[in-house]
């Protein structure tokens, strides 16, 4: 299978690319190496697969319709995995126009190219944030998702609706996967687990928004990758699927898990809850289990242990490089 992977240099995308290549697929990666976080991190992710003859990297923006058309013209894509997006709930409150432009108009650009070039299969990366501050737990795909609390969440929900429109008009097979707080090796540096681990290892206080009672359904990146691949293998019609760990943990308990993995105690700087944050996320994964055979396999304690081990190895590598 020849796959267009947008956002392929990021945390999830680079992990997915590696697995797709191992399974014998051809991966065409498109990423603009955005400066939302250090582009060098993404470039290092890409370097790990550049030598594979079945991997091709193109730097560019999903809003560039001419570039997108060129890619569709040059490669006979069988499917698109659309991960590219402007990420982050809190930053979206400060710049909603950018989030709408990238996440909605960018998705529309890709969908229109698929229609022009008759590529009818897509896996779209959505987000658990579309559920807003839902009181119905665990979250079901049939729940109303029309009360988003941030522009990021609103943009992801809008993109889901666009995907349905193209399914209806052109017979596209599209699965919209609502990811629940993904973590693991290569995780973005501004995310909580990365920041907490780095601060605790370096003896700095961690910043905690709220009293620690908020809970998140954390999902290890390996499980997310498996969910995407299982979706590719079972694409038929239009579906929305929760891809989560289905085992929420409070922020306070998460910090304790990280402390045990690091072997140090955190010093905590508490601040008020931030606009756009929700109290709880919790995935009902029964539909994904039934349709694609999805089952998360890495519990939070094991996932954090693996992440801290990876983080320490990267830190030691950086220090060794500086010495020489």
GROMACS .gro file of N, CA, C and O in nm, residues 5 8 12-23 25 27 29 49 55 186 225:
model
   84
    5UNK      N    1   0.120   1.027   0.421
    5UNK     CA    2   0.115   1.050   0.565
    5UNK      C    3   0.143   1.197   0.592
    5UNK      O    4   0.257   1.243   0.581
    8UNK      N    5   0.382   1.366   0.916
    8UNK     CA    6   0.458   1.243   0.940
    8UNK      C    7   0.589   1.261   1.014
    8UNK      O    8   0.653   1.161   1.049
   12UNK      N    9   0.343   1.126   1.673
   12UNK     CA   10   0.267   1.008   1.630
   12UNK      C   11   0.306   0.969   1.489
   12UNK      O   12   0.327   0.850   1.459
   13UNK      N   13   0.320   1.067   1.400
   13UNK     CA   14   0.348   1.038   1.260
   13UNK      C   15   0.476   0.962   1.238
   13UNK      O   16   0.481   0.867   1.159
   14UNK      N   17   0.583   1.004   1.304
   14UNK     CA   18   0.712   0.935   1.285
   14UNK      C   19   0.708   0.794   1.343
   14UNK      O   20   0.770   0.702   1.289
   15UNK      N   21   0.636   0.776   1.452
   15UNK     CA   22   0.621   0.642   1.510
   15UNK      C   23   0.540   0.553   1.417
   15UNK      O   24   0.573   0.435   1.397
   16UNK      N   25   0.435   0.611   1.357
   16UNK     CA   26   0.353   0.535   1.261
   16UNK      C   27   0.432   0.501   1.137
   16UNK      O   28   0.424   0.388   1.086
   17UNK      N   29   0.509   0.596   1.084
   17UNK     CA   30   0.587   0.572   0.961
   17UNK      C   31   0.680   0.452   0.979
   17UNK      O   32   0.690   0.366   0.891
   18UNK      N   33   0.746   0.448   1.092
   18UNK     CA   34   0.838   0.337   1.118
   18UNK      C   35   0.766   0.203   1.116
   18UNK      O   36   0.813   0.106   1.055
   19UNK      N   37   0.648   0.196   1.177
   19UNK     CA   38   0.573   0.071   1.182
   19UNK      C   39   0.518   0.034   1.044
   19UNK      O   40   0.521  -0.083   1.004
   20UNK      N   41   0.469   0.132   0.970
   20UNK     CA   42   0.418   0.105   0.835
   20UNK      C   43   0.528   0.049   0.745
   20UNK      O   44   0.505  -0.044   0.667
   21UNK      N   45   0.647   0.106   0.755
   21UNK     CA   46   0.759   0.058   0.675
   21UNK      C   47   0.795  -0.085   0.712
   21UNK      O   48   0.823  -0.169   0.625
   22UNK      N   49   0.794  -0.114   0.841
   22UNK     CA   50   0.826  -0.250   0.886
   22UNK      C   51   0.724  -0.351   0.834
   22UNK      O   52   0.757  -0.468   0.814
   23UNK      N   53   0.601  -0.304   0.810
   23UNK     CA   54   0.496  -0.394   0.761
   23UNK      C   55   0.491  -0.400   0.608
   23UNK      O   56   0.400  -0.461   0.551
   25UNK      N   57   0.478  -0.135   0.376
   25UNK     CA   58   0.410  -0.031   0.302
   25UNK      C   59   0.510   0.074   0.251
   25UNK      O   60   0.621   0.086   0.302
   27UNK      N   61   0.569   0.475   0.227
   27UNK     CA   62   0.521   0.591   0.300
   27UNK      C   63   0.575   0.719   0.238
   27UNK      O   64   0.697   0.737   0.226
   29UNK      N   65   0.579   1.098   0.317
   29UNK     CA   66   0.557   1.185   0.433
   29UNK      C   67   0.556   1.331   0.389
   29UNK      O   68   0.645   1.376   0.318
   49UNK      N   69   1.421   0.734   0.938
   49UNK     CA   70   1.360   0.655   0.830
   49UNK      C   71   1.403   0.699   0.690
   49UNK      O   72   1.368   0.635   0.592
   55UNK      N   73   1.054   0.508   0.181
   55UNK     CA   74   1.013   0.629   0.252
   55UNK      C   75   1.059   0.752   0.176
   55UNK      O   76   1.175   0.762   0.136
  186UNK      N   77   0.928   1.020   2.195
  186UNK     CA   78   0.914   1.124   2.092
  186UNK      C   79   0.802   1.224   2.123
  186UNK      O   80   0.771   1.310   2.041
  225UNK      N   81  -0.070   0.389   1.731
  225UNK     CA   82  -0.020   0.342   1.602
  225UNK      C   83  -0.095   0.216   1.559
  225UNK      O   84  -0.137   0.203   1.442
   0.00000   0.00000   0.00000
